[in-house]
Amino acid sequence: SPAHLVPKVDCWPPGAFKQSMGCVTARQIVIDKELYSLRETAAASKLSTEDLNKQKGANVKVIAEVQTKQRDEIRVLHDRITQMVQDTSEEQRRVQESQSDEIRVMHEKQSKEVRKMQEDHHSSLSEELMRHVDEVRKMQVEHRNTLRSLQMEMRFSATPGRCCAVSMAPKEMIAPTMSSPALPEKSLKA
């Protein structure tokens, strides 16, 4: 450094620079300035670090509060989802039960209707069979009466010398043939 730029000791605060025979060298001044600026930088850095630590502490508290709040919200959401799943499962179970009950009732109703139809059909068939049996009996009685009346007519109309008149017994007249079945003995007596 040029010598004319070096200040004298009396222009600096006391004790700030080393004095050497009343004059301070340029090198000492530069070193003192650097030390002073380093001290100031260290002090500012210390203050800045303290402020930063205070901010970090405040931020850590805020972050912890936010995380706690988020955990609580997530827990509430999980609980709501679980409740929704349970409600949906319960609703599906109720629907399945109601459908099962409905199907059971329909099956019972159909079974009753089928039994009633079977009973009605059976009774109608029984009635029809009885009606047919009665009709067959009536027809047998008619037929027997017709045969008896024909036999009586043949007996009265037949004269003993005719060749065409054949006298037959009633049993022989209604004897079974290949085309008609035999009538029971009871039907002949009636």
Short mmCIF file of N, CA, C and O in Angstrom, two decimals, residues 64-143:
data_model
loop_
_atom_site.label_atom_id
_atom_site.label_comp_id
_atom_site.label_asym_id
_atom_site.label_seq_id
_atom_site.Cartn_x
_atom_site.Cartn_y
_atom_site.Cartn_z
N ALA A 64 -45.57 -28.95 13.45
CA ALA A 64 -46.10 -29.99 14.34
C ALA A 64 -47.62 -29.83 14.48
O ALA A 64 -48.37 -30.82 14.44
N GLU A 65 -48.09 -28.59 14.63
CA GLU A 65 -49.53 -28.35 14.74
C GLU A 65 -50.25 -28.75 13.45
O GLU A 65 -51.32 -29.39 13.48
N VAL A 66 -49.65 -28.36 12.30
CA VAL A 66 -50.25 -28.71 11.01
C VAL A 66 -50.29 -30.23 10.82
O VAL A 66 -51.29 -30.80 10.37
N GLN A 67 -49.18 -30.90 11.18
CA GLN A 67 -49.14 -32.36 11.05
C GLN A 67 -50.17 -33.02 11.96
O GLN A 67 -50.86 -33.97 11.56
N THR A 68 -50.29 -32.50 13.18
CA THR A 68 -51.30 -33.05 14.10
C THR A 68 -52.70 -32.84 13.53
O THR A 68 -53.53 -33.76 13.56
N LYS A 69 -52.94 -31.66 13.01
CA LYS A 69 -54.24 -31.36 12.42
C LYS A 69 -54.51 -32.28 11.22
O LYS A 69 -55.61 -32.82 11.06
N GLN A 70 -53.49 -32.47 10.37
CA GLN A 70 -53.65 -33.34 9.21
C GLN A 70 -53.90 -34.79 9.64
O GLN A 70 -54.74 -35.48 9.06
N ARG A 71 -53.17 -35.25 10.67
CA ARG A 71 -53.40 -36.61 11.17
C ARG A 71 -54.84 -36.77 11.67
O ARG A 71 -55.48 -37.79 11.41
N ASP A 72 -55.31 -35.75 12.39
CA ASP A 72 -56.69 -35.80 12.88
C ASP A 72 -57.69 -35.84 11.72
O ASP A 72 -58.65 -36.60 11.74
N GLU A 73 -57.44 -35.00 10.70
CA GLU A 73 -58.34 -34.98 9.54
C GLU A 73 -58.30 -36.32 8.80
O GLU A 73 -59.33 -36.83 8.37
N ILE A 74 -57.09 -36.88 8.66
CA ILE A 74 -56.95 -38.19 7.99
C ILE A 74 -57.67 -39.26 8.80
O ILE A 74 -58.38 -40.10 8.23
N ARG A 75 -57.56 -39.21 10.13
CA ARG A 75 -58.24 -40.18 10.98
C ARG A 75 -59.76 -40.04 10.82
O ARG A 75 -60.48 -41.04 10.70
N VAL A 76 -60.24 -38.80 10.78
CA VAL A 76 -61.67 -38.56 10.59
C VAL A 76 -62.12 -39.09 9.23
O VAL A 76 -63.17 -39.74 9.11
N LEU A 77 -61.31 -38.84 8.20
CA LEU A 77 -61.66 -39.34 6.86
C LEU A 77 -61.67 -40.87 6.83
O LEU A 77 -62.57 -41.48 6.22
N HIS A 78 -60.68 -41.49 7.46
CA HIS A 78 -60.65 -42.96 7.54
C HIS A 78 -61.90 -43.49 8.25
O HIS A 78 -62.51 -44.47 7.82
N ASP A 79 -62.27 -42.81 9.35
CA ASP A 79 -63.47 -43.22 10.08
C ASP A 79 -64.71 -43.08 9.22
O ASP A 79 -65.58 -43.96 9.21
N ARG A 80 -64.79 -41.98 8.46
CA ARG A 80 -65.95 -41.77 7.58
C ARG A 80 -65.99 -42.83 6.48
O ARG A 80 -67.07 -43.36 6.16
N ILE A 81 -64.83 -43.15 5.91
CA ILE A 81 -64.77 -44.18 4.86
C ILE A 81 -65.19 -45.53 5.43
O ILE A 81 -65.98 -46.27 4.83
N THR A 82 -64.67 -45.84 6.62
CA THR A 82 -65.03 -47.10 7.27
C THR A 82 -66.53 -47.15 7.53
O THR A 82 -67.18 -48.17 7.29
N GLN A 83 -67.09 -46.05 8.01
CA GLN A 83 -68.53 -45.99 8.28
C GLN A 83 -69.32 -46.15 6.99
O GLN A 83 -70.34 -46.86 6.96
N MET A 84 -68.85 -45.51 5.91
CA MET A 84 -69.55 -45.64 4.62
C MET A 84 -69.52 -47.08 4.14
O MET A 84 -70.53 -47.61 3.64
N VAL A 85 -68.36 -47.74 4.28
CA VAL A 85 -68.25 -49.14 3.86
C VAL A 85 -69.18 -50.01 4.70
O VAL A 85 -69.88 -50.88 4.17
N GLN A 86 -69.22 -49.76 6.01
CA GLN A 86 -70.10 -50.54 6.88
C GLN A 86 -71.57 -50.30 6.53
O GLN A 86 -72.36 -51.23 6.49
N ASP A 87 -71.91 -49.02 6.28
CA ASP A 87 -73.29 -48.71 5.91
C ASP A 87 -73.67 -49.38 4.60
O ASP A 87 -74.76 -49.94 4.47
N THR A 88 -72.74 -49.33 3.63
CA THR A 88 -73.01 -49.97 2.33
C THR A 88 -73.17 -51.47 2.50
O THR A 88 -74.08 -52.08 1.94
N SER A 89 -72.30 -52.08 3.29
CA SER A 89 -72.39 -53.52 3.54
C SER A 89 -73.70 -53.86 4.23
O SER A 89 -74.37 -54.84 3.88
N GLU A 90 -74.07 -53.06 5.21
CA GLU A 90 -75.32 -53.29 5.94
C GLU A 90 -76.52 -53.15 4.99
O GLU A 90 -77.45 -53.96 5.03
N GLU A 91 -76.47 -52.14 4.14
CA GLU A 91 -77.56 -51.93 3.17
C GLU A 91 -77.66 -53.10 2.20
O GLU A 91 -78.75 -53.59 1.90
N GLN A 92 -76.52 -53.57 1.72
CA GLN A 92 -76.52 -54.72 0.81
C GLN A 92 -77.05 -55.96 1.52
O GLN A 92 -77.82 -56.74 0.94
N ARG A 93 -76.69 -56.14 2.77
CA ARG A 93 -77.18 -57.29 3.54
C ARG A 93 -78.70 -57.20 3.69
O ARG A 93 -79.41 -58.19 3.50
N ARG A 94 -79.21 -55.98 4.00
CA ARG A 94 -80.65 -55.80 4.13
C ARG A 94 -81.37 -56.06 2.82
O ARG A 94 -82.42 -56.70 2.79
N VAL A 95 -80.78 -55.59 1.72
CA VAL A 95 -81.39 -55.81 0.41
C VAL A 95 -81.42 -57.30 0.10
O VAL A 95 -82.44 -57.83 -0.38
N GLN A 96 -80.32 -58.00 0.37
CA GLN A 96 -80.28 -59.45 0.12
C GLN A 96 -81.30 -60.18 0.99
O GLN A 96 -81.97 -61.11 0.53
N GLU A 97 -81.42 -59.76 2.26
CA GLU A 97 -82.40 -60.39 3.14
C GLU A 97 -83.82 -60.16 2.64
O GLU A 97 -84.64 -61.07 2.62
N SER A 98 -84.09 -58.91 2.22
CA SER A 98 -85.44 -58.61 1.74
C SER A 98 -85.73 -59.39 0.45
O SER A 98 -86.84 -59.90 0.27
N GLN A 99 -84.73 -59.51 -0.42
CA GLN A 99 -84.92 -60.28 -1.65
C GLN A 99 -85.13 -61.75 -1.31
O GLN A 99 -86.00 -62.41 -1.90
N SER A 100 -84.37 -62.27 -0.36
CA SER A 100 -84.54 -63.67 0.06
C SER A 100 -85.94 -63.88 0.64
O SER A 100 -86.61 -64.88 0.32
N ASP A 101 -86.38 -62.95 1.48
CA ASP A 101 -87.73 -63.06 2.06
C ASP A 101 -88.79 -63.00 0.96
O ASP A 101 -89.76 -63.77 0.98
N GLU A 102 -88.59 -62.10 0.03
CA GLU A 102 -89.55 -61.96 -1.07
C GLU A 102 -89.60 -63.23 -1.91
O GLU A 102 -90.69 -63.72 -2.26
N ILE A 103 -88.44 -63.79 -2.20
CA ILE A 103 -88.38 -65.03 -2.98
C ILE A 103 -89.03 -66.17 -2.20
O ILE A 103 -89.79 -66.98 -2.76
N ARG A 104 -88.78 -66.23 -0.89
CA ARG A 104 -89.38 -67.28 -0.06
C ARG A 104 -90.89 -67.15 -0.05
O ARG A 104 -91.62 -68.14 -0.22
N VAL A 105 -91.38 -65.92 0.12
CA VAL A 105 -92.83 -65.71 0.13
C VAL A 105 -93.44 -66.09 -1.21
O VAL A 105 -94.48 -66.75 -1.28
N MET A 106 -92.78 -65.68 -2.30
CA MET A 106 -93.27 -66.02 -3.63
C MET A 106 -93.28 -67.54 -3.84
O MET A 106 -94.23 -68.10 -4.41
N HIS A 107 -92.24 -68.21 -3.35
CA HIS A 107 -92.16 -69.66 -3.49
C HIS A 107 -93.28 -70.33 -2.71
O HIS A 107 -93.93 -71.27 -3.20
N GLU A 108 -93.52 -69.86 -1.46
CA GLU A 108 -94.60 -70.43 -0.67
C GLU A 108 -95.95 -70.20 -1.34
O GLU A 108 -96.79 -71.10 -1.38
N LYS A 109 -96.14 -68.99 -1.85
CA LYS A 109 -97.39 -68.66 -2.53
C LYS A 109 -97.57 -69.56 -3.76
O LYS A 109 -98.66 -70.10 -4.00
N GLN A 110 -96.52 -69.71 -4.52
CA GLN A 110 -96.60 -70.55 -5.71
C GLN A 110 -96.87 -72.00 -5.33
O GLN A 110 -97.66 -72.69 -5.99
N SER A 111 -96.22 -72.48 -4.26
CA SER A 111 -96.46 -73.85 -3.80
C SER A 111 -97.92 -74.04 -3.40
O SER A 111 -98.55 -75.05 -3.75
N LYS A 112 -98.47 -73.06 -2.69
CA LYS A 112 -99.88 -73.15 -2.29
C LYS A 112 -100.78 -73.16 -3.52
O LYS A 112 -101.74 -73.94 -3.58
N GLU A 113 -100.47 -72.30 -4.48
CA GLU A 113 -101.27 -72.25 -5.70
C GLU A 113 -101.19 -73.56 -6.47
O GLU A 113 -102.20 -74.06 -6.97
N VAL A 114 -100.00 -74.15 -6.54
CA VAL A 114 -99.84 -75.42 -7.25
C VAL A 114 -100.63 -76.52 -6.52
O VAL A 114 -101.32 -77.32 -7.16
N ARG A 115 -100.54 -76.55 -5.18
CA ARG A 115 -101.31 -77.55 -4.42
C ARG A 115 -102.81 -77.36 -4.63
O ARG A 115 -103.55 -78.32 -4.81
N LYS A 116 -103.25 -76.10 -4.60
CA LYS A 116 -104.67 -75.83 -4.81
C LYS A 116 -105.08 -76.27 -6.21
O LYS A 116 -106.14 -76.89 -6.40
N MET A 117 -104.25 -75.95 -7.21
CA MET A 117 -104.56 -76.37 -8.58
C MET A 117 -104.60 -77.89 -8.68
O MET A 117 -105.48 -78.46 -9.34
N GLN A 118 -103.67 -78.57 -8.01
CA GLN A 118 -103.66 -80.03 -8.03
C GLN A 118 -104.92 -80.59 -7.38
O GLN A 118 -105.54 -81.52 -7.90
N GLU A 119 -105.28 -80.00 -6.25
CA GLU A 119 -106.50 -80.46 -5.57
C GLU A 119 -107.73 -80.20 -6.43
O GLU A 119 -108.60 -81.06 -6.55
N ASP A 120 -107.80 -78.99 -7.02
CA ASP A 120 -108.93 -78.67 -7.89
C ASP A 120 -108.97 -79.61 -9.09
O ASP A 120 -110.04 -80.10 -9.47
N HIS A 121 -107.82 -79.85 -9.66
CA HIS A 121 -107.75 -80.73 -10.83
C HIS A 121 -108.17 -82.15 -10.43
O HIS A 121 -108.94 -82.80 -11.16
N HIS A 122 -107.67 -82.60 -9.28
CA HIS A 122 -108.03 -83.93 -8.81
C HIS A 122 -109.54 -84.02 -8.56
O HIS A 122 -110.19 -85.00 -8.97
N SER A 123 -110.08 -83.01 -7.90
CA SER A 123 -111.52 -83.05 -7.62
C SER A 123 -112.34 -82.95 -8.90
O SER A 123 -113.35 -83.65 -9.06
N SER A 124 -111.90 -82.11 -9.84
CA SER A 124 -112.64 -82.02 -11.11
C SER A 124 -112.53 -83.33 -11.88
O SER A 124 -113.52 -83.77 -12.49
N LEU A 125 -111.36 -83.96 -11.88
CA LEU A 125 -111.22 -85.26 -12.53
C LEU A 125 -112.08 -86.32 -11.84
O LEU A 125 -112.71 -87.15 -12.52
N SER A 126 -112.13 -86.28 -10.52
CA SER A 126 -112.96 -87.23 -9.78
C SER A 126 -114.43 -87.03 -10.13
O SER A 126 -115.17 -87.99 -10.37
N GLU A 127 -114.85 -85.75 -10.16
CA GLU A 127 -116.24 -85.45 -10.51
C GLU A 127 -116.55 -85.91 -11.94
O GLU A 127 -117.60 -86.49 -12.21
N GLU A 128 -115.62 -85.63 -12.84
CA GLU A 128 -115.83 -86.03 -14.23
C GLU A 128 -115.88 -87.55 -14.36
O GLU A 128 -116.73 -88.11 -15.08
N LEU A 129 -115.01 -88.22 -13.64
CA LEU A 129 -115.02 -89.69 -13.66
C LEU A 129 -116.34 -90.21 -13.10
O LEU A 129 -116.95 -91.13 -13.68
N MET A 130 -116.81 -89.64 -12.01
CA MET A 130 -118.08 -90.06 -11.43
C MET A 130 -119.23 -89.80 -12.41
O MET A 130 -120.13 -90.64 -12.57
N ARG A 131 -119.19 -88.67 -13.08
CA ARG A 131 -120.22 -88.36 -14.07
C ARG A 131 -120.19 -89.37 -15.21
O ARG A 131 -121.24 -89.88 -15.65
N HIS A 132 -118.96 -89.68 -15.68
CA HIS A 132 -118.84 -90.67 -16.76
C HIS A 132 -119.33 -92.05 -16.30
O HIS A 132 -120.01 -92.76 -17.04
N VAL A 133 -118.99 -92.43 -15.07
CA VAL A 133 -119.44 -93.71 -14.53
C VAL A 133 -120.96 -93.73 -14.48
O VAL A 133 -121.60 -94.73 -14.86
N ASP A 134 -121.56 -92.60 -14.02
CA ASP A 134 -123.02 -92.53 -13.97
C ASP A 134 -123.62 -92.64 -15.37
O ASP A 134 -124.62 -93.33 -15.58
N GLU A 135 -122.99 -91.94 -16.33
CA GLU A 135 -123.48 -92.02 -17.71
C GLU A 135 -123.38 -93.44 -18.26
O GLU A 135 -124.30 -93.94 -18.91
N VAL A 136 -122.27 -94.11 -17.96
CA VAL A 136 -122.09 -95.49 -18.43
C VAL A 136 -123.15 -96.38 -17.78
O VAL A 136 -123.76 -97.24 -18.45
N ARG A 137 -123.42 -96.20 -16.50
CA ARG A 137 -124.45 -97.00 -15.82
C ARG A 137 -125.82 -96.76 -16.46
O ARG A 137 -126.59 -97.70 -16.68
N LYS A 138 -126.09 -95.46 -16.70
CA LYS A 138 -127.38 -95.14 -17.33
C LYS A 138 -127.47 -95.79 -18.70
O LYS A 138 -128.51 -96.35 -19.07
N MET A 139 -126.37 -95.71 -19.46
CA MET A 139 -126.37 -96.31 -20.79
C MET A 139 -126.53 -97.83 -20.69
O MET A 139 -127.24 -98.45 -21.49
N GLN A 140 -125.89 -98.43 -19.68
CA GLN A 140 -126.03 -99.88 -19.49
C GLN A 140 -127.48 -100.24 -19.14
O GLN A 140 -128.04 -101.21 -19.66
N VAL A 141 -128.05 -99.44 -18.27
CA VAL A 141 -129.44 -99.69 -17.88
C VAL A 141 -130.34 -99.54 -19.10
O VAL A 141 -131.23 -100.37 -19.36
N GLU A 142 -130.11 -98.48 -19.89
CA GLU A 142 -130.90 -98.28 -21.11
C GLU A 142 -130.73 -99.45 -22.06
O GLU A 142 -131.70 -99.95 -22.63
N HIS A 143 -129.50 -99.84 -22.26
CA HIS A 143 -129.20 -100.94 -23.16
C HIS A 143 -129.88 -102.22 -22.67
O HIS A 143 -130.48 -102.97 -23.46
#
